[in-house]
Short mmCIF file of C-alpha atoms in Angstrom, two decimals:
data_model
loop_
_atom_site.label_atom_id
_atom_site.label_comp_id
_atom_site.label_asym_id
_atom_site.label_seq_id
_atom_site.Cartn_x
_atom_site.Cartn_y
_atom_site.Cartn_z
CA UNK A 388 146.59 111.57 67.23
CA UNK A 389 149.70 110.69 69.27
CA UNK A 390 150.53 107.86 66.87
CA UNK A 391 150.90 110.33 64.00
CA UNK A 392 152.61 113.07 66.03
CA UNK A 393 155.31 110.93 67.65
CA UNK A 394 158.04 109.58 65.34
CA UNK A 395 158.65 105.80 65.40
CA UNK A 396 162.17 106.30 66.81
CA UNK A 397 161.30 109.10 69.25
CA UNK A 398 163.43 109.41 72.38
CA UNK A 399 161.70 111.11 75.33
CA UNK A 400 163.96 111.99 78.27
CA UNK A 401 162.58 113.10 81.61
CA UNK A 402 165.84 114.81 82.46
CA UNK A 403 165.02 115.68 86.07
CA UNK A 404 164.14 112.06 86.87
CA UNK A 405 166.77 110.35 84.72
CA UNK A 406 164.14 108.39 82.80
CA UNK A 407 164.37 107.69 79.05
CA UNK A 408 161.64 106.23 76.84
CA UNK A 409 162.52 104.98 73.36
CA UNK A 410 160.23 104.34 70.43
CA UNK A 411 156.70 105.43 69.68
CA UNK A 412 154.97 102.70 71.73
CA UNK A 413 157.08 103.27 74.84
CA UNK A 414 156.71 107.06 74.62
CA UNK A 415 152.95 106.88 74.14
CA UNK A 416 152.70 104.40 77.02
CA UNK A 417 154.59 106.82 79.26
CA UNK A 418 152.38 109.77 78.26
CA UNK A 419 149.17 107.81 78.85
CA UNK A 420 150.40 106.49 82.20
CA UNK A 421 151.12 110.06 83.30
CA UNK A 422 147.62 111.19 82.43
CA UNK A 423 146.11 108.06 83.99
CA UNK A 424 147.93 108.78 87.27
CA UNK A 425 145.67 111.80 87.81
CA UNK A 426 142.16 111.25 89.08
CA UNK A 427 141.39 114.81 87.98
CA UNK A 428 143.46 117.19 85.91
CA UNK A 429 142.81 120.87 85.38
CA UNK A 430 143.44 122.59 82.09
CA UNK A 431 147.19 123.37 81.92
CA UNK A 432 148.30 126.87 82.82
CA UNK A 433 150.49 127.61 79.79
CA UNK A 434 153.31 129.99 80.70
CA UNK A 435 155.10 130.00 77.40
CA UNK A 436 155.35 128.30 74.05
CA UNK A 437 157.55 128.80 71.05
CA UNK A 438 158.11 126.72 67.94
CA UNK A 439 159.75 126.68 64.55
CA UNK A 440 159.48 124.02 61.87
CA UNK A 441 162.32 122.12 63.57
CA UNK A 442 161.96 122.62 67.33
CA UNK A 443 159.90 124.07 70.11
CA UNK A 444 159.46 124.77 73.80
CA UNK A 445 156.27 124.32 75.78
CA UNK A 446 156.13 125.43 79.43
CA UNK A 447 153.11 124.97 81.65
CA UNK A 448 151.89 124.20 85.15
CA UNK A 449 150.08 120.92 85.65
CA UNK A 450 147.43 120.75 88.38
CA UNK A 451 145.11 118.02 89.55
CA UNK A 452 144.58 115.21 92.00
CA UNK A 453 146.57 111.98 91.83
CA UNK A 454 144.75 108.64 91.64
CA UNK A 455 146.43 106.53 94.35
CA UNK A 456 145.76 103.33 92.40
CA UNK A 457 147.86 104.53 89.46
CA UNK A 458 150.47 106.73 91.14
CA UNK A 459 152.78 103.90 92.18
CA UNK A 460 152.73 102.32 88.71
CA UNK A 461 153.57 105.66 87.11
CA UNK A 462 156.39 106.28 89.60
CA UNK A 463 157.86 102.84 88.84
CA UNK A 464 157.74 103.62 85.12
CA UNK A 465 159.67 106.84 85.74
CA UNK A 466 162.28 105.09 87.86
CA UNK A 467 162.78 102.14 85.55
CA UNK A 468 161.70 99.81 88.33
CA UNK A 469 164.08 101.25 90.96
CA UNK A 470 162.58 101.62 94.43
CA UNK A 471 160.40 104.71 94.69
CA UNK A 472 161.94 105.76 98.01
CA UNK A 473 165.38 106.33 96.43
CA UNK A 474 164.04 107.95 93.28
CA UNK A 475 162.74 111.20 94.73
CA UNK A 476 159.19 110.19 93.80
CA UNK A 477 158.21 109.03 97.28
CA UNK A 478 156.60 112.40 97.99
CA UNK A 479 154.28 112.35 94.97
CA UNK A 480 153.10 108.84 95.87
CA UNK A 481 152.70 109.94 99.49
CA UNK A 482 150.63 112.92 98.38
CA UNK A 483 148.44 110.59 96.36
CA UNK A 484 147.79 108.41 99.37
CA UNK A 485 146.82 111.41 101.49
CA UNK A 486 144.44 112.69 98.80
CA UNK A 487 146.18 116.02 98.23
CA UNK A 488 146.22 117.85 94.92
CA UNK A 489 149.39 118.49 92.94
CA UNK A 490 150.91 121.54 91.26
CA UNK A 491 153.88 120.76 89.00
CA UNK A 492 155.78 123.12 86.67
CA UNK A 493 156.81 121.35 83.45
CA UNK A 494 158.83 122.36 80.41
CA UNK A 495 159.32 120.38 77.18
CA UNK A 496 162.03 121.10 74.64
CA UNK A 497 161.34 119.10 71.50
CA UNK A 498 162.70 118.47 68.00
CA UNK A 499 160.59 117.86 64.89
CA UNK A 500 161.98 115.67 62.11
CA UNK A 501 161.65 116.28 58.36
CA UNK A 502 158.37 114.31 58.33
CA UNK A 503 156.83 116.75 60.81
CA UNK A 504 156.90 114.27 63.72
CA UNK A 505 158.40 114.78 67.16
CA UNK A 506 161.55 112.66 67.36
CA UNK A 507 163.19 113.97 70.54
CA UNK A 508 161.87 115.48 73.76
CA UNK A 509 163.70 116.68 76.85
CA UNK A 510 161.21 117.15 79.68
CA UNK A 511 162.06 119.14 82.79
CA UNK A 512 159.80 118.79 85.81
CA UNK A 513 160.05 121.36 88.57
CA UNK A 514 159.48 121.04 92.28
CA UNK A 515 156.07 119.63 93.10
CA UNK A 516 153.86 121.26 95.67
CA UNK A 517 150.52 120.34 97.16
CA UNK A 518 147.42 122.18 98.18
#
């Protein structure tokens, strides 16, 4: 389904991390890596959603437990290969290693092209907490 929803030239920016993914394959790879980083993931707590034929906003809270074997790889993808310690992602990897769960507020602002595919996403990730 992602292959038909994401436009070939989609640009996905994780604004709060300074990461940018370009093209359908890179965007889908990023999305899958994010889901693979969680050993368990609860159903999202949707706080708000709004859309028109051209754009939309989707705000939710993501909860789950990080898989320590995938957390470092996902963090490196977000940092473009920069060291995790300087990226601000050291805590999420540290939480994964200690087996704690995560709670992360997320908001997507997206644009839909004339073919009905998402061609631009700005993702904002709030402060992570653990339980």
